[in-house]
Tab-separated table of C-alpha atoms in Angstrom:
chain	number	residue	atom	x	y	z
A	20	MET	CA	54.390	-9.495	47.346
A	21	ARG	CA	53.270	-5.838	46.969
A	22	SER	CA	56.428	-4.474	47.903
A	23	ARG	CA	58.604	-6.719	46.074
A	24	PHE	CA	56.496	-6.073	42.968
A	25	SER	CA	56.846	-2.333	43.654
A	26	GLN	CA	60.565	-2.764	44.024
A	27	ARG	CA	61.091	-4.551	40.951
A	28	ILE	CA	59.148	-1.950	39.132
A	29	HIS	CA	61.138	0.835	40.905
A	30	ALA	CA	64.170	-0.939	39.851
A	31	PHE	CA	63.157	-1.330	36.239
A	32	LEU	CA	62.316	2.569	36.211
A	33	GLU	CA	65.584	3.086	37.631
A	34	ARG	CA	67.529	1.751	34.818
A	35	ARG	CA	65.506	3.087	32.711
A	36	PHE	CA	64.407	6.483	33.740
A	37	PRO	CA	67.498	7.258	36.519
A	38	GLU	CA	66.133	10.040	39.060
A	39	ARG	CA	67.153	13.347	37.595
A	40	ARG	CA	67.471	16.636	39.552
A	41	LEU	CA	66.564	20.166	37.851
A	42	PHE	CA	68.265	23.007	39.798
A	43	LEU	CA	66.781	26.212	39.345
A	44	ARG	CA	69.270	29.217	40.837
A	45	SER	CA	68.730	32.926	41.684
A	46	ASP	CA	70.402	35.338	42.966
A	47	ASN	CA	70.022	34.442	46.856
A	48	GLU	CA	69.203	30.867	46.668
A	49	THR	CA	69.459	27.855	44.762
A	50	ARG	CA	66.832	25.312	44.518
A	51	PHE	CA	66.307	21.920	42.900
A	52	ILE	CA	63.091	19.843	41.497
A	53	ARG	CA	63.594	16.097	41.952
A	54	LEU	CA	62.601	13.984	39.133
A	55	LYS	CA	61.659	11.159	39.875
A	56	PRO	CA	61.101	7.573	37.674
A	57	GLU	CA	57.471	7.231	38.107
A	58	THR	CA	57.387	11.480	36.701
A	59	GLN	CA	59.390	11.014	34.200
A	60	LEU	CA	57.352	7.808	32.977
A	61	VAL	CA	54.408	10.009	33.259
A	62	ALA	CA	55.852	12.839	31.127
A	63	TRP	CA	57.171	10.609	28.508
A	64	THR	CA	54.109	8.965	28.179
A	65	GLY	CA	52.354	12.589	27.435
A	66	CYS	CA	54.875	13.430	24.985
A	67	ILE	CA	54.074	10.524	23.222
A	68	ALA	CA	50.628	10.667	23.236
A	69	VAL	CA	50.671	14.042	22.235
A	70	VAL	CA	52.903	13.656	19.103
A	71	ALA	CA	50.815	10.724	18.286
A	72	TRP	CA	47.864	12.476	18.251
A	73	THR	CA	49.545	15.510	16.392
A	74	ILE	CA	50.637	12.409	13.727
A	75	VAL	CA	47.230	10.842	13.276
A	76	ALA	CA	45.339	14.236	13.272
A	77	THR	CA	47.944	15.581	10.382
A	78	ALA	CA	47.230	12.575	8.540
A	79	ILE	CA	43.247	13.137	8.687
A	80	LEU	CA	43.723	16.295	7.772
A	81	LEU	CA	45.683	15.173	4.696
A	82	MET	CA	43.595	12.420	3.746
A	83	ASP	CA	40.372	14.554	4.072
A	84	SER	CA	42.249	17.356	1.551
A	85	ILE	CA	42.925	14.839	-0.676
A	86	GLY	CA	39.671	13.450	-0.921
A	87	ALA	CA	37.846	16.826	-1.011
A	88	GLY	CA	40.323	17.288	-4.127
A	89	ASN	CA	39.390	14.125	-5.812
A	90	PHE	CA	35.812	14.534	-4.862
A	91	ARG	CA	35.799	17.950	-6.588
A	92	ALA	CA	37.502	16.756	-9.492
A	93	GLN	CA	35.186	13.613	-10.034
A	94	ALA	CA	32.466	16.221	-9.332
A	95	GLN	CA	33.925	18.465	-12.260
A	96	ARG	CA	34.137	15.596	-14.520
A	97	ASP	CA	30.772	14.468	-13.752
A	98	GLN	CA	29.173	17.984	-14.639
A	99	LEU	CA	30.904	18.030	-17.885
A	100	THR	CA	29.932	14.551	-18.672
A	101	TYR	CA	26.302	15.763	-17.662
A	102	GLU	CA	26.659	19.213	-19.748
A	103	GLN	CA	27.704	17.156	-22.503
A	104	ARG	CA	25.068	14.466	-22.585
A	105	LEU	CA	22.465	17.420	-22.273
A	106	ASN	CA	23.993	18.974	-25.322
A	107	ALA	CA	23.887	15.742	-27.111
A	108	LEU	CA	20.233	15.176	-25.719
A	109	SER	CA	19.141	18.521	-27.276
A	110	SER	CA	20.703	18.436	-30.730
A	111	GLU	CA	19.076	15.092	-30.808
A	112	ARG	CA	15.501	16.502	-29.567
A	113	ASP	CA	16.017	19.286	-31.928
A	114	ALA	CA	16.550	16.984	-34.944
A	115	ARG	CA	13.811	14.776	-34.036
A	116	ALA	CA	11.258	18.161	-33.877
A	117	LEU	CA	13.242	18.729	-37.569
A	118	GLU	CA	12.133	15.409	-38.821
A	119	ALA	CA	8.592	15.663	-37.380
A	120	LEU	CA	8.050	19.280	-38.982
A	121	ALA	CA	9.264	17.581	-42.429
A	122	ALA	CA	7.442	14.533	-41.768
A	123	GLN	CA	3.968	16.655	-41.267
A	124	GLU	CA	5.173	18.602	-44.349
A	125	ARG	CA	5.411	15.431	-46.297
A	126	PHE	CA	1.912	14.369	-44.926
A	127	ASN	CA	0.231	17.488	-46.007
A	128	SER	CA	1.560	17.293	-49.213
A	129	ALA	CA	0.116	13.607	-49.224
A	130	LEU	CA	-2.894	14.380	-48.179
A	131	GLN	CA	-3.152	16.987	-50.695
A	132	GLN	CA	-2.169	14.761	-53.491
A	133	ILE	CA	-4.961	12.215	-51.898
A	134	SER	CA	-7.509	14.648	-52.394
A	135	ILE	CA	-6.703	15.859	-55.595
A	136	MET	CA	-6.958	11.936	-56.753
A	137	GLN	CA	-9.736	11.241	-54.869
A	138	SER	CA	-11.482	14.531	-57.049
A	139	GLU	CA	-10.052	13.057	-60.445
A	140	LEU	CA	-11.100	9.314	-59.324
A	141	LEU	CA	-14.691	10.243	-58.159
A	142	ALA	CA	-14.826	12.565	-61.720
A	143	THR	CA	-14.089	9.706	-63.430
A	144	GLU	CA	-16.526	7.312	-62.019
A	145	GLU	CA	-19.089	10.320	-62.800
A	146	LYS	CA	-18.085	9.852	-66.216
A	147	ARG	CA	-18.085	6.295	-66.424
A	148	ARG	CA	-21.575	6.079	-65.018
A	149	GLU	CA	-22.606	8.779	-67.432
A	150	LEU	CA	-21.111	6.762	-70.419
A	151	GLU	CA	-23.064	3.478	-68.961
A	152	THR	CA	-26.169	5.296	-68.922
A	153	GLY	CA	-25.614	6.697	-72.324
A	154	MET	CA	-24.446	3.143	-73.675
A	155	GLU	CA	-27.892	1.508	-72.336
A	156	ALA	CA	-29.906	4.602	-73.978
A	157	VAL	CA	-28.118	4.073	-77.149
A	158	GLN	CA	-28.908	-0.079	-76.967
A	159	ALA	CA	-32.339	0.704	-76.043
A	160	THR	CA	-32.581	3.145	-79.068
A	161	LEU	CA	-30.653	0.201	-81.160
A	162	ARG	CA	-33.172	-2.381	-80.129
A	163	ASP	CA	-36.232	-0.015	-80.865
A	164	ALA	CA	-34.639	0.734	-84.523
A	165	MET	CA	-33.750	-3.309	-85.007
A	166	ARG	CA	-37.393	-3.915	-84.059
A	167	ALA	CA	-38.434	-0.989	-86.263
A	168	ARG	CA	-36.466	-2.400	-89.225
A	169	GLU	CA	-37.805	-6.019	-88.629
A	170	GLU	CA	-41.476	-4.371	-88.923
A	171	ALA	CA	-40.485	-2.548	-91.652
A	172	ARG	CA	-39.100	-5.713	-93.584
A	173	ALA	CA	-42.320	-7.546	-92.107
A	174	GLN	CA	-44.212	-4.576	-94.082
A	175	VAL	CA	-42.224	-5.032	-97.337
A	176	ALA	CA	-42.417	-8.399	-97.400
A	177	ALA	CA	-46.435	-8.465	-97.265
A	178	MET	CA	-46.339	-5.615	-99.673
A	179	THR	CA	-44.617	-7.720	-102.232
A	180	ALA	CA	-46.375	-10.601	-101.378
A	181	GLU	CA	-49.859	-9.119	-102.247
A	182	ASN	CA	-48.237	-7.353	-105.343
A	183	ASP	CA	-49.322	-9.785	-108.743
A	184	ASP	CA	-47.677	-7.574	-111.337
A	185	PRO	CA	-45.896	-10.308	-113.231
A	186	GLU	CA	-43.031	-7.491	-114.576
A	187	GLY	CA	-42.097	-8.034	-110.775
A	188	ALA	CA	-43.026	-6.167	-107.738
A	189	THR	CA	-41.566	-2.811	-107.030
A	190	ILE	CA	-41.329	-1.262	-103.439
A	191	THR	CA	-43.575	1.925	-103.294
A	192	ASP	CA	-41.686	5.339	-103.052
A	193	GLU	CA	-43.002	5.706	-99.362
A	194	ALA	CA	-41.528	2.188	-98.216
A	195	ALA	CA	-38.336	3.057	-99.985
A	196	GLY	CA	-38.147	6.088	-98.266
A	197	THR	CA	-39.059	4.402	-94.756
A	198	VAL	CA	-36.090	1.980	-95.424
A	199	ASN	CA	-33.742	4.168	-96.301
A	200	LEU	CA	-34.441	6.044	-93.009
A	201	LEU	CA	-34.175	2.918	-90.984
A	202	ALA	CA	-30.470	2.286	-92.559
A	203	ASP	CA	-29.499	5.576	-92.221
A	204	ALA	CA	-30.628	5.370	-88.267
A	205	LEU	CA	-29.107	2.047	-87.892
A	206	ALA	CA	-25.523	3.236	-89.566
A	207	GLU	CA	-25.634	6.321	-86.971
A	208	THR	CA	-26.640	3.988	-83.969
A	209	ALA	CA	-23.739	1.461	-84.821
A	210	ALA	CA	-21.315	4.208	-84.751
A	211	GLU	CA	-22.290	5.562	-81.989
A	212	ARG	CA	-22.554	2.507	-80.141
A	213	ASP	CA	-18.711	1.759	-81.109
A	214	GLN	CA	-17.884	5.429	-79.983
A	215	ILE	CA	-19.306	4.746	-76.329
A	216	ALA	CA	-18.003	1.654	-76.494
A	217	ALA	CA	-13.950	2.966	-77.077
A	218	ASP	CA	-15.100	5.757	-74.611
A	219	ALA	CA	-15.898	3.262	-72.136
A	220	GLU	CA	-12.765	1.333	-72.618
A	221	PHE	CA	-10.796	4.300	-72.001
A	222	ALA	CA	-11.784	4.857	-69.396
A	223	ILE	CA	-11.942	1.878	-67.742
A	224	GLU	CA	-8.407	1.759	-68.348
A	225	HIS	CA	-7.618	5.343	-66.835
A	226	ALA	CA	-9.652	4.135	-64.140
A	227	GLN	CA	-7.448	1.281	-63.501
A	228	GLU	CA	-4.482	3.112	-63.907
A	229	MET	CA	-5.850	5.641	-61.089
A	230	GLU	CA	-6.562	2.790	-59.082
A	231	LEU	CA	-2.610	1.566	-59.172
A	232	GLU	CA	-1.346	5.212	-58.443
A	233	LEU	CA	-3.571	5.624	-55.673
A	234	ARG	CA	-2.722	2.122	-54.379
A	235	LEU	CA	1.072	3.230	-54.628
A	236	LEU	CA	0.593	6.806	-52.960
A	237	GLN	CA	-1.651	4.700	-50.185
A	238	GLU	CA	1.572	2.538	-49.285
A	239	ARG	CA	3.700	5.629	-49.418
A	240	ASN	CA	1.622	6.857	-46.946
A	241	ASP	CA	1.541	4.101	-45.058
A	242	GLN	CA	5.234	4.468	-44.799
A	243	ILE	CA	5.255	8.089	-43.821
A	244	PHE	CA	2.481	7.217	-41.471
A	245	ARG	CA	5.026	4.543	-39.791
A	246	GLN	CA	7.656	6.945	-39.480
A	247	LEU	CA	5.541	9.640	-38.093
A	248	GLU	CA	3.981	6.845	-35.473
A	249	GLU	CA	7.643	5.739	-34.589
A	250	ALA	CA	8.869	9.440	-33.821
A	251	MET	CA	5.728	10.240	-31.582
A	252	LEU	CA	6.354	6.911	-29.659
A	253	VAL	CA	10.300	7.872	-29.224
A	254	SER	CA	9.322	11.516	-28.283
A	255	VAL	CA	6.288	10.831	-25.756
A	256	GLU	CA	7.544	8.022	-23.884
A	257	PRO	CA	10.574	9.314	-22.085
A	258	LEU	CA	8.495	12.367	-21.225
A	259	ASP	CA	6.082	10.105	-19.978
A	260	GLU	CA	8.560	8.269	-17.638
A	261	MET	CA	9.931	11.654	-16.593
A	262	PHE	CA	6.570	12.253	-14.999
A	263	ARG	CA	5.953	8.686	-13.602
A	264	ALA	CA	9.636	8.722	-12.151
A	265	ALA	CA	8.605	12.056	-10.146
A	266	GLY	CA	5.729	10.476	-8.500
A	267	MET	CA	3.261	12.600	-10.657
A	268	ASN	CA	0.309	11.251	-12.633
A	269	PRO	CA	0.785	11.925	-16.655
A	270	GLU	CA	-2.971	11.675	-17.407
A	271	ASN	CA	-3.932	14.103	-14.566
A	272	LEU	CA	-1.059	16.564	-15.613
A	273	ILE	CA	-2.192	16.618	-18.843
A	274	ASN	CA	-5.992	17.308	-18.181
A	275	GLN	CA	-4.998	19.908	-15.886
A	276	VAL	CA	-2.523	21.448	-18.592
A	277	ARG	CA	-5.535	21.183	-21.258
A	278	ARG	CA	-7.792	23.116	-19.172
A	279	GLY	CA	-5.364	26.234	-18.807
A	280	TYR	CA	-4.775	25.953	-22.674
A	281	SER	CA	-8.226	25.145	-24.181
A	282	GLY	CA	-8.069	26.833	-27.557
A	283	THR	CA	-9.034	24.883	-30.606
A	284	GLY	CA	-7.831	25.683	-34.153
A	285	GLY	CA	-4.763	25.943	-36.165
A	286	PRO	CA	-2.689	23.124	-37.642
A	287	LEU	CA	-3.091	20.528	-35.027
A	288	THR	CA	-6.760	20.619	-35.383
A	289	PRO	CA	-8.552	17.028	-36.242
A	290	LEU	CA	-8.579	16.183	-39.621
A	291	GLN	CA	-12.391	15.900	-40.529
A	292	PHE	CA	-13.796	13.791	-44.109
A	293	SER	CA	-16.721	13.005	-44.937
A	294	THR	CA	-17.586	9.301	-45.124
A	295	ARG	CA	-21.010	9.679	-46.689
A	296	GLY	CA	-22.454	7.394	-43.880
A	297	GLY	CA	-19.746	4.490	-44.384
A	298	GLU	CA	-16.927	3.730	-42.067
A	299	PRO	CA	-14.466	6.408	-41.274
A	300	ASP	CA	-11.128	6.674	-43.231
A	301	PRO	CA	-8.207	4.976	-41.797
A	302	ASP	CA	-5.739	7.416	-43.292
A	303	ALA	CA	-7.943	9.856	-41.323
A	304	LEU	CA	-7.942	8.166	-38.086
A	305	ARG	CA	-4.117	7.690	-38.178
A	306	ALA	CA	-3.573	11.190	-38.928
A	307	ASN	CA	-5.561	12.345	-35.964
A	308	ALA	CA	-4.120	10.022	-33.652
A	309	ILE	CA	-0.059	11.557	-34.753
A	310	LEU	CA	-1.544	15.083	-34.187
A	311	SER	CA	-2.996	13.823	-30.890
A	312	ALA	CA	0.532	12.145	-30.038
A	313	MET	CA	1.949	15.848	-31.183
A	314	ASP	CA	-1.000	17.506	-29.030
A	315	ARG	CA	0.264	15.689	-26.028
A	316	ILE	CA	4.006	16.256	-26.431
A	317	ASN	CA	2.947	19.802	-26.871
A	318	LEU	CA	1.318	19.561	-23.037
A	319	TYR	CA	3.911	17.574	-21.785
A	320	ARG	CA	6.250	20.358	-22.782
A	321	ILE	CA	4.005	23.160	-21.067
A	322	ALA	CA	3.952	20.826	-17.958
A	323	ALA	CA	7.583	20.061	-17.679
A	324	GLU	CA	8.143	24.128	-17.884
A	325	LYS	CA	5.935	24.278	-14.729
A	326	ALA	CA	7.482	21.333	-12.744
A	327	PRO	CA	11.156	21.516	-11.117
A	328	PHE	CA	12.898	19.353	-13.264
A	329	SER	CA	15.414	21.345	-13.524
A	330	ILE	CA	18.743	21.731	-11.265
A	331	PRO	CA	19.078	25.105	-9.164
A	332	VAL	CA	22.915	25.474	-9.425
A	333	LYS	CA	24.554	25.036	-13.244
A	334	SER	CA	28.227	26.066	-11.935
A	335	ASN	CA	30.620	23.671	-10.263
A	336	PHE	CA	29.307	22.405	-6.894
A	337	ARG	CA	29.247	19.463	-4.622
A	338	TYR	CA	26.449	17.735	-2.709
A	339	THR	CA	26.646	18.081	0.914
A	340	SER	CA	23.725	17.082	2.546
A	341	GLY	CA	20.614	15.190	0.793
A	342	PHE	CA	17.101	15.097	1.995
A	343	GLY	CA	16.144	12.880	5.356
A	344	PRO	CA	17.440	13.049	9.209
A	345	ARG	CA	20.072	14.982	9.728
A	346	TRP	CA	21.538	15.586	13.500
A	347	GLY	CA	18.312	14.094	14.917
A	348	ARG	CA	16.268	16.471	12.975
A	349	MET	CA	14.695	16.244	9.491
A	350	HIS	CA	16.559	17.771	6.909
A	351	ASN	CA	13.894	18.774	4.382
A	352	GLY	CA	15.972	19.920	1.416
A	353	THR	CA	19.225	19.475	-0.467
A	354	ASP	CA	22.338	21.246	-0.033
A	355	PHE	CA	24.550	22.498	-3.125
A	356	ALA	CA	27.923	23.833	-1.994
A	357	ALA	CA	29.665	26.172	-4.236
A	358	PRO	CA	31.405	29.692	-3.691
A	359	ILE	CA	29.588	33.041	-2.612
A	360	GLY	CA	28.243	34.364	-5.516
A	361	THR	CA	27.386	31.632	-7.795
A	362	PRO	CA	24.072	32.008	-9.750
A	363	THR	CA	20.975	30.471	-8.331
A	364	TYR	CA	18.669	29.568	-11.234
A	365	ALA	CA	14.784	28.843	-11.230
A	366	THR	CA	13.861	25.131	-11.460
A	367	ALA	CA	10.523	25.873	-13.222
A	368	ASP	CA	7.845	28.484	-14.451
A	369	GLY	CA	6.193	30.182	-11.535
A	370	VAL	CA	5.188	33.222	-9.319
A	371	VAL	CA	7.477	34.528	-6.856
A	372	THR	CA	5.849	34.782	-3.165
A	373	HIS	CA	8.539	35.471	-0.957
A	374	ALA	CA	12.016	37.129	-1.455
A	375	GLY	CA	13.533	38.651	1.695
A	376	TRP	CA	14.971	37.018	5.479
A	377	SER	CA	13.642	34.429	7.058
A	378	SER	CA	14.461	33.069	10.568
A	379	GLY	CA	17.200	30.009	9.999
A	380	TYR	CA	16.416	29.969	6.355
A	381	GLY	CA	18.373	33.226	5.754
A	382	ARG	CA	17.957	35.023	2.881
A	383	LEU	CA	15.024	33.301	1.341
A	384	ILE	CA	13.271	32.794	-2.034
A	385	LYS	CA	9.799	31.021	-2.722
A	386	ILE	CA	8.208	30.271	-5.776
A	387	ARG	CA	5.115	28.763	-6.565
A	388	HIS	CA	4.455	26.828	-9.464
A	389	ASP	CA	1.515	24.706	-11.172
A	390	PHE	CA	0.188	21.492	-9.896
A	391	GLY	CA	0.328	22.202	-6.358
A	392	ILE	CA	4.558	22.628	-6.097
A	393	GLU	CA	6.441	25.313	-4.364
A	394	THR	CA	10.464	25.586	-4.561
A	395	ARG	CA	12.448	27.285	-1.882
A	396	TYR	CA	15.982	28.507	-2.002
A	397	ALA	CA	17.810	29.760	1.231
A	398	HIS	CA	21.111	30.802	2.533
A	399	LEU	CA	21.069	33.436	-0.171
A	400	ASN	CA	23.809	36.131	-0.850
A	401	SER	CA	21.862	38.031	-2.929
A	402	MET	CA	17.920	38.026	-4.454
A	403	ASP	CA	17.204	39.467	-7.945
A	404	VAL	CA	13.377	38.771	-7.879
A	405	GLN	CA	10.476	40.336	-6.006
A	406	VAL	CA	7.262	39.161	-4.571
A	407	GLY	CA	4.805	39.019	-7.722
A	408	GLN	CA	7.190	38.552	-10.353
A	409	ARG	CA	6.830	36.004	-12.993
A	410	VAL	CA	9.927	33.891	-13.620
A	411	SER	CA	10.643	31.078	-16.046
A	412	ARG	CA	12.483	27.880	-15.543
A	413	GLY	CA	16.639	28.549	-15.984
A	414	GLU	CA	15.881	32.382	-15.083
A	415	LYS	CA	18.713	33.676	-12.631
A	416	ILE	CA	16.985	34.779	-9.257
A	417	GLY	CA	19.929	35.241	-6.910
A	418	ALA	CA	23.355	34.144	-5.830
A	419	ILE	CA	24.775	31.078	-3.528
A	420	GLY	CA	25.587	32.764	0.210
A	421	ASN	CA	26.128	31.926	3.557
A	422	SER	CA	23.221	33.914	5.384
A	423	GLY	CA	20.959	32.657	8.275
A	424	ARG	CA	21.825	29.322	10.152
A	425	SER	CA	24.348	27.782	7.687
A	426	THR	CA	27.961	26.501	8.323
A	427	GLY	CA	29.013	27.324	5.336
A	428	PRO	CA	28.433	28.748	1.510
A	429	HIS	CA	25.749	26.663	0.008
A	430	LEU	CA	22.042	26.936	-1.458
A	431	HIS	CA	19.618	24.778	0.305
A	432	TYR	CA	16.865	23.645	-2.101
A	433	GLU	CA	13.678	22.591	-1.563
A	434	VAL	CA	10.262	20.892	-3.283
A	435	ARG	CA	7.104	21.131	-1.618
A	436	ILE	CA	3.612	19.477	-2.691
A	437	ASN	CA	0.826	20.864	-1.201
A	438	GLY	CA	2.904	22.031	1.584
A	439	ASN	CA	4.624	18.807	2.104
A	440	PRO	CA	8.718	18.608	1.543
A	441	VAL	CA	9.372	16.100	-0.711
A	442	ASN	CA	12.896	14.747	-2.122
A	443	PRO	CA	13.945	17.357	-5.038
A	444	MET	CA	16.582	14.466	-6.280
A	445	ILE	CA	13.421	12.826	-7.484
A	446	TYR	CA	12.520	15.510	-9.682
A	447	ILE	CA	15.929	16.477	-10.545
A	448	ARG	CA	17.284	12.666	-11.420
A	449	ALA	CA	13.645	11.936	-13.356
A	450	GLY	CA	14.637	15.129	-15.684
A	451	GLN	CA	18.141	14.520	-16.367
A	452	ASN	CA	17.406	11.901	-19.266
A	453	VAL	CA	15.077	14.961	-21.037
A	454	PHE	CA	16.373	18.107	-19.990
């Protein structure tokens, strides 16, 4: 069976690949190489495999090139969109800041008006109390005068009854003088009473007008307070969410920043009004709450400058490797691929602790920030900072290169907290909606 099957296969190959001879002629002799059908089949199969491999490899290279071009274009579009969004957020933030400053100015003006009106109201109240006291004194005097008049009348009647002169009783000169004095005193008292009553009525009407103006001013102040409170809420919430998204406790950060910036005084000092032993003024409480929110925003701003929420590369780039296991080892950072010489920027305020060559990292810059945070910038082509130098967020510190253990020009960027590496994209994504 085997010989028949072999013969059939050989006959099939003979029809497809007839035996050929390849002659090799020299000056002295002629030789030939016999190409059997099996040999031709093997050679033909090998050629087909080589051609197929070439086609497949070329197609893969073309697809990879096209995909890389699309990815770069998409990255450029994303970068442009990101920059536009940053510009829009920056403009909106500046507008909110201007609105807050204008609202603060209106609030200070309103407080001055309130203080002036309160002083006038207190003066009016004091004047009213003085008028009431004067009215009571005048009334007491009037009662005494009326009592004296009645006594004088009683005396006159008694004297008249005692007088038996048939030609008619006449009032003595002394009694007549007393009656005239009492009449004059009564007239003056009545005039003073009328004047005091008119002054009291005018004071009451003026106090009512002042009360109405004070109520209108209170409503206007309440509207200003609401606008300020809404502006503070809109400004504080994104910052608070940014720190929480980065896994940082906002309260601890605020307390730590406040310890470093503990000076007091100036326009953000809490307002203090004398309550004379009564309940605190609601307006003062609301104003102090707004000032506290503004102080919290300032502390957030300081903390944000000291945490790596920015991105180290602002020119065109593409992410080539993220944080996590890679090739059986832990990759402790994020790689930003870009041409050699692309500027690299500090992502937060800090102090340079290392600027030199490091095994594997190549040219490496380490920056120590507050809150136990350290950032690393590796595989650089050049370094523009020195050890001990203080840098600010967004300051150029070097340029992307291909130094150290690297397969191509890129920046290896790390974030470490208390020496432990964390994913840098946590901070970059948290800061995208704010910066």
